[in-house]
C-alpha positions as a LaTeX table, in Angstrom:
\begin{tabular}{lrrr}
\hline
Residue & $x$ (\AA) & $y$ (\AA) & $z$ (\AA) \\
\hline
Met1 & $-62.71$ & $-83.49$ & 103.13 \\
Ser2 & $-66.07$ & $-84.86$ & 102.02 \\
Asp3 & $-67.24$ & $-81.27$ & 101.45 \\
His4 & $-64.33$ & $-80.79$ & 99.06 \\
Leu5 & $-65.28$ & $-83.98$ & 97.19 \\
Asp6 & $-68.91$ & $-82.88$ & 97.00 \\
Leu7 & $-67.85$ & $-79.49$ & 95.64 \\
Ser8 & $-65.57$ & $-81.14$ & 93.06 \\
Ala9 & $-68.40$ & $-83.45$ & 92.02 \\
Met10 & $-70.78$ & $-80.49$ & 91.67 \\
Val11 & $-68.25$ & $-78.58$ & 89.54 \\
Ala12 & $-67.66$ & $-81.64$ & 87.35 \\
Lys13 & $-71.41$ & $-82.14$ & 86.95 \\
Ala14 & $-71.93$ & $-78.46$ & 86.05 \\
Lys15 & $-69.13$ & $-78.64$ & 83.46 \\
Ala16 & $-70.63$ & $-81.80$ & 81.96 \\
Glu17 & $-74.07$ & $-80.17$ & 81.76 \\
Ala18 & $-72.60$ & $-77.04$ & 80.15 \\
Gln19 & $-70.74$ & $-79.19$ & 77.62 \\
Glu20 & $-73.91$ & $-81.13$ & 76.80 \\
Glu21 & $-75.88$ & $-77.90$ & 76.42 \\
Ala22 & $-73.19$ & $-76.50$ & 74.09 \\
Glu23 & $-73.30$ & $-79.67$ & 71.97 \\
Ile24 & $-77.10$ & $-79.51$ & 71.71 \\
Lys25 & $-76.96$ & $-75.84$ & 70.77 \\
Ala26 & $-74.36$ & $-76.62$ & 68.10 \\
Ile27 & $-76.65$ & $-79.26$ & 66.59 \\
Val28 & $-80.02$ & $-77.53$ & 66.97 \\
Gly29 & $-78.83$ & $-73.96$ & 66.67 \\
Asp30 & $-79.84$ & $-70.88$ & 68.57 \\
Ala31 & $-83.47$ & $-71.09$ & 69.64 \\
Thr32 & $-84.00$ & $-67.45$ & 68.76 \\
Glu33 & $-82.92$ & $-68.17$ & 65.18 \\
Val34 & $-85.46$ & $-70.98$ & 64.97 \\
Glu35 & $-88.13$ & $-68.70$ & 66.42 \\
Arg36 & $-87.19$ & $-65.93$ & 63.99 \\
Ala37 & $-87.44$ & $-68.28$ & 61.02 \\
Ala38 & $-90.93$ & $-69.28$ & 62.17 \\
Gln39 & $-91.96$ & $-65.61$ & 62.10 \\
Leu40 & $-91.23$ & $-65.15$ & 58.40 \\
Pro41 & $-94.38$ & $-64.81$ & 56.32 \\
Asp42 & $-95.44$ & $-67.78$ & 54.22 \\
Pro43 & $-95.98$ & $-66.44$ & 50.69 \\
Lys44 & $-99.30$ & $-67.44$ & 49.13 \\
Gly45 & $-100.33$ & $-67.90$ & 45.53 \\
Tyr46 & $-97.81$ & $-66.66$ & 43.01 \\
Arg47 & $-95.85$ & $-64.53$ & 45.50 \\
Ile48 & $-92.16$ & $-64.87$ & 46.38 \\
Leu49 & $-90.64$ & $-63.94$ & 49.75 \\
Cys50 & $-87.24$ & $-62.28$ & 49.26 \\
Ala51 & $-84.62$ & $-60.91$ & 51.63 \\
Ile52 & $-82.60$ & $-57.83$ & 50.84 \\
Pro53 & $-78.89$ & $-58.70$ & 50.93 \\
Glu54 & $-76.73$ & $-56.73$ & 53.35 \\
Gln55 & $-75.30$ & $-53.59$ & 51.78 \\
Glu56 & $-71.56$ & $-52.94$ & 51.67 \\
Glu57 & $-70.84$ & $-50.28$ & 54.30 \\
Lys58 & $-67.54$ & $-49.18$ & 52.74 \\
Thr59 & $-66.50$ & $-48.31$ & 49.22 \\
Glu60 & $-63.70$ & $-50.25$ & 47.55 \\
Ser61 & $-61.32$ & $-47.45$ & 48.56 \\
Gly62 & $-62.36$ & $-47.75$ & 52.24 \\
Ile63 & $-64.69$ & $-44.77$ & 52.58 \\
Ile64 & $-67.54$ & $-45.44$ & 55.04 \\
Met65 & $-70.93$ & $-44.74$ & 53.45 \\
Ala66 & $-73.45$ & $-42.51$ & 55.22 \\
Asp67 & $-76.44$ & $-44.16$ & 56.91 \\
Asp68 & $-78.97$ & $-42.26$ & 54.78 \\
Tyr69 & $-77.19$ & $-43.43$ & 51.62 \\
Leu70 & $-77.30$ & $-47.04$ & 52.85 \\
Lys71 & $-81.03$ & $-46.74$ & 53.65 \\
Arg72 & $-81.74$ & $-45.32$ & 50.18 \\
Glu73 & $-79.77$ & $-48.12$ & 48.54 \\
Glu74 & $-81.67$ & $-50.70$ & 50.60 \\
Leu75 & $-84.97$ & $-49.09$ & 49.62 \\
Leu76 & $-84.17$ & $-48.99$ & 45.91 \\
Thr77 & $-82.11$ & $-52.16$ & 45.61 \\
Thr78 & $-82.58$ & $-54.27$ & 42.52 \\
Val79 & $-80.93$ & $-57.43$ & 43.93 \\
Leu80 & $-82.96$ & $-59.75$ & 46.17 \\
Phe81 & $-82.35$ & $-63.18$ & 47.72 \\
Val82 & $-85.18$ & $-65.69$ & 47.19 \\
Val83 & $-86.22$ & $-67.13$ & 50.57 \\
Lys84 & $-89.44$ & $-68.95$ & 49.70 \\
Leu85 & $-91.77$ & $-69.45$ & 46.72 \\
Gly86 & $-95.55$ & $-69.50$ & 47.05 \\
Pro87 & $-97.34$ & $-72.70$ & 46.00 \\
Asp88 & $-98.61$ & $-71.28$ & 42.69 \\
Cys89 & $-95.35$ & $-69.68$ & 41.51 \\
Tyr90 & $-94.64$ & $-70.48$ & 37.88 \\
Ala91 & $-97.56$ & $-72.95$ & 37.77 \\
Asp92 & $-99.13$ & $-71.28$ & 34.70 \\
Lys93 & $-97.55$ & $-73.21$ & 31.81 \\
Glu94 & $-98.79$ & $-70.67$ & 29.24 \\
Arg95 & $-97.06$ & $-67.74$ & 30.96 \\
Phe96 & $-93.95$ & $-69.73$ & 31.92 \\
Pro97 & $-93.51$ & $-72.34$ & 29.14 \\
Thr98 & $-89.81$ & $-72.81$ & 29.96 \\
Gly99 & $-90.50$ & $-73.44$ & 33.66 \\
Pro100 & $-89.62$ & $-71.48$ & 36.79 \\
Trp101 & $-87.53$ & $-68.35$ & 36.41 \\
Cys102 & $-85.90$ & $-68.79$ & 39.84 \\
Lys103 & $-85.75$ & $-71.07$ & 42.86 \\
Glu104 & $-85.17$ & $-70.73$ & 46.60 \\
Gly105 & $-81.60$ & $-69.64$ & 47.28 \\
Asp106 & $-81.19$ & $-67.64$ & 44.04 \\
Phe107 & $-80.19$ & $-64.00$ & 43.80 \\
Val108 & $-82.58$ & $-62.24$ & 41.43 \\
Leu109 & $-82.79$ & $-58.85$ & 39.76 \\
Val110 & $-86.02$ & $-56.88$ & 39.99 \\
Arg111 & $-87.06$ & $-53.30$ & 39.36 \\
Pro112 & $-86.45$ & $-50.77$ & 42.16 \\
Asn113 & $-89.44$ & $-50.53$ & 44.52 \\
Ala114 & $-90.81$ & $-53.89$ & 43.34 \\
Gly115 & $-93.04$ & $-55.70$ & 45.78 \\
Thr116 & $-94.36$ & $-55.20$ & 49.27 \\
Arg117 & $-91.73$ & $-54.07$ & 51.77 \\
Leu118 & $-91.69$ & $-55.37$ & 55.35 \\
Val119 & $-89.19$ & $-55.42$ & 58.22 \\
Ile120 & $-88.79$ & $-58.41$ & 60.54 \\
His121 & $-86.24$ & $-58.23$ & 63.37 \\
Asp122 & $-84.55$ & $-55.20$ & 61.76 \\
Arg123 & $-84.12$ & $-57.08$ & 58.47 \\
Glu124 & $-85.92$ & $-55.92$ & 55.34 \\
Phe125 & $-87.84$ & $-58.35$ & 53.16 \\
Arg126 & $-90.02$ & $-57.98$ & 50.08 \\
Ile127 & $-92.87$ & $-60.03$ & 48.74 \\
Ile128 & $-92.85$ & $-59.89$ & 44.94 \\
Asn129 & $-94.88$ & $-61.47$ & 42.14 \\
Asp130 & $-93.33$ & $-64.39$ & 40.28 \\
Asp131 & $-93.27$ & $-62.39$ & 37.03 \\
Ser132 & $-91.32$ & $-59.53$ & 38.68 \\
Val133 & $-88.08$ & $-61.49$ & 38.38 \\
Glu134 & $-86.02$ & $-60.09$ & 35.51 \\
Ala135 & $-82.84$ & $-62.17$ & 35.86 \\
Val136 & $-80.98$ & $-64.60$ & 38.10 \\
Val137 & $-77.38$ & $-63.75$ & 39.05 \\
Gln138 & $-74.74$ & $-66.08$ & 40.43 \\
Asp139 & $-72.79$ & $-63.40$ & 42.32 \\
Pro140 & $-74.62$ & $-60.18$ & 43.23 \\
Arg141 & $-71.50$ & $-58.39$ & 44.47 \\
Gly142 & $-70.61$ & $-55.51$ & 42.25 \\
Ile143 & $-74.10$ & $-55.10$ & 40.79 \\
Lys144 & $-75.08$ & $-51.47$ & 41.25 \\
Arg145 & $-78.28$ & $-49.66$ & 40.38 \\
Lys146 & $-77.93$ & $-47.13$ & 37.54 \\
Phe147 & $-79.23$ & $-43.67$ & 38.44 \\
\hline
\end{tabular}
């Protein structure tokens, strides 16, 4: 009978440890996400690190888009998500008398092929110059590039 009690105690302890681990993970987040965030480049000077938003994989009518079309759209996208600003972005008061054109967390419009392209963990990013931003948009859905 004492073996049964020991086994029950071990199961209870394992459940408590699993619960504690789940609570910690909920607070801290997935360690791989933290590690991935640490691997993002730190933009220097007047550069801006931007992520390319995920492309819609279906049309409004439900047609699934081809992979090569999605790659081309990702390559030539004009909508970017601002991840981080370099320390000298918008610091030149003569060039930017009205202040910064964008901030972290904004969706911005740029020209196709603007910036330096890089891929980190299968996600495409671009590093652009601060003066490459042409507009800030509240909701990028529905914005399409004109051919």
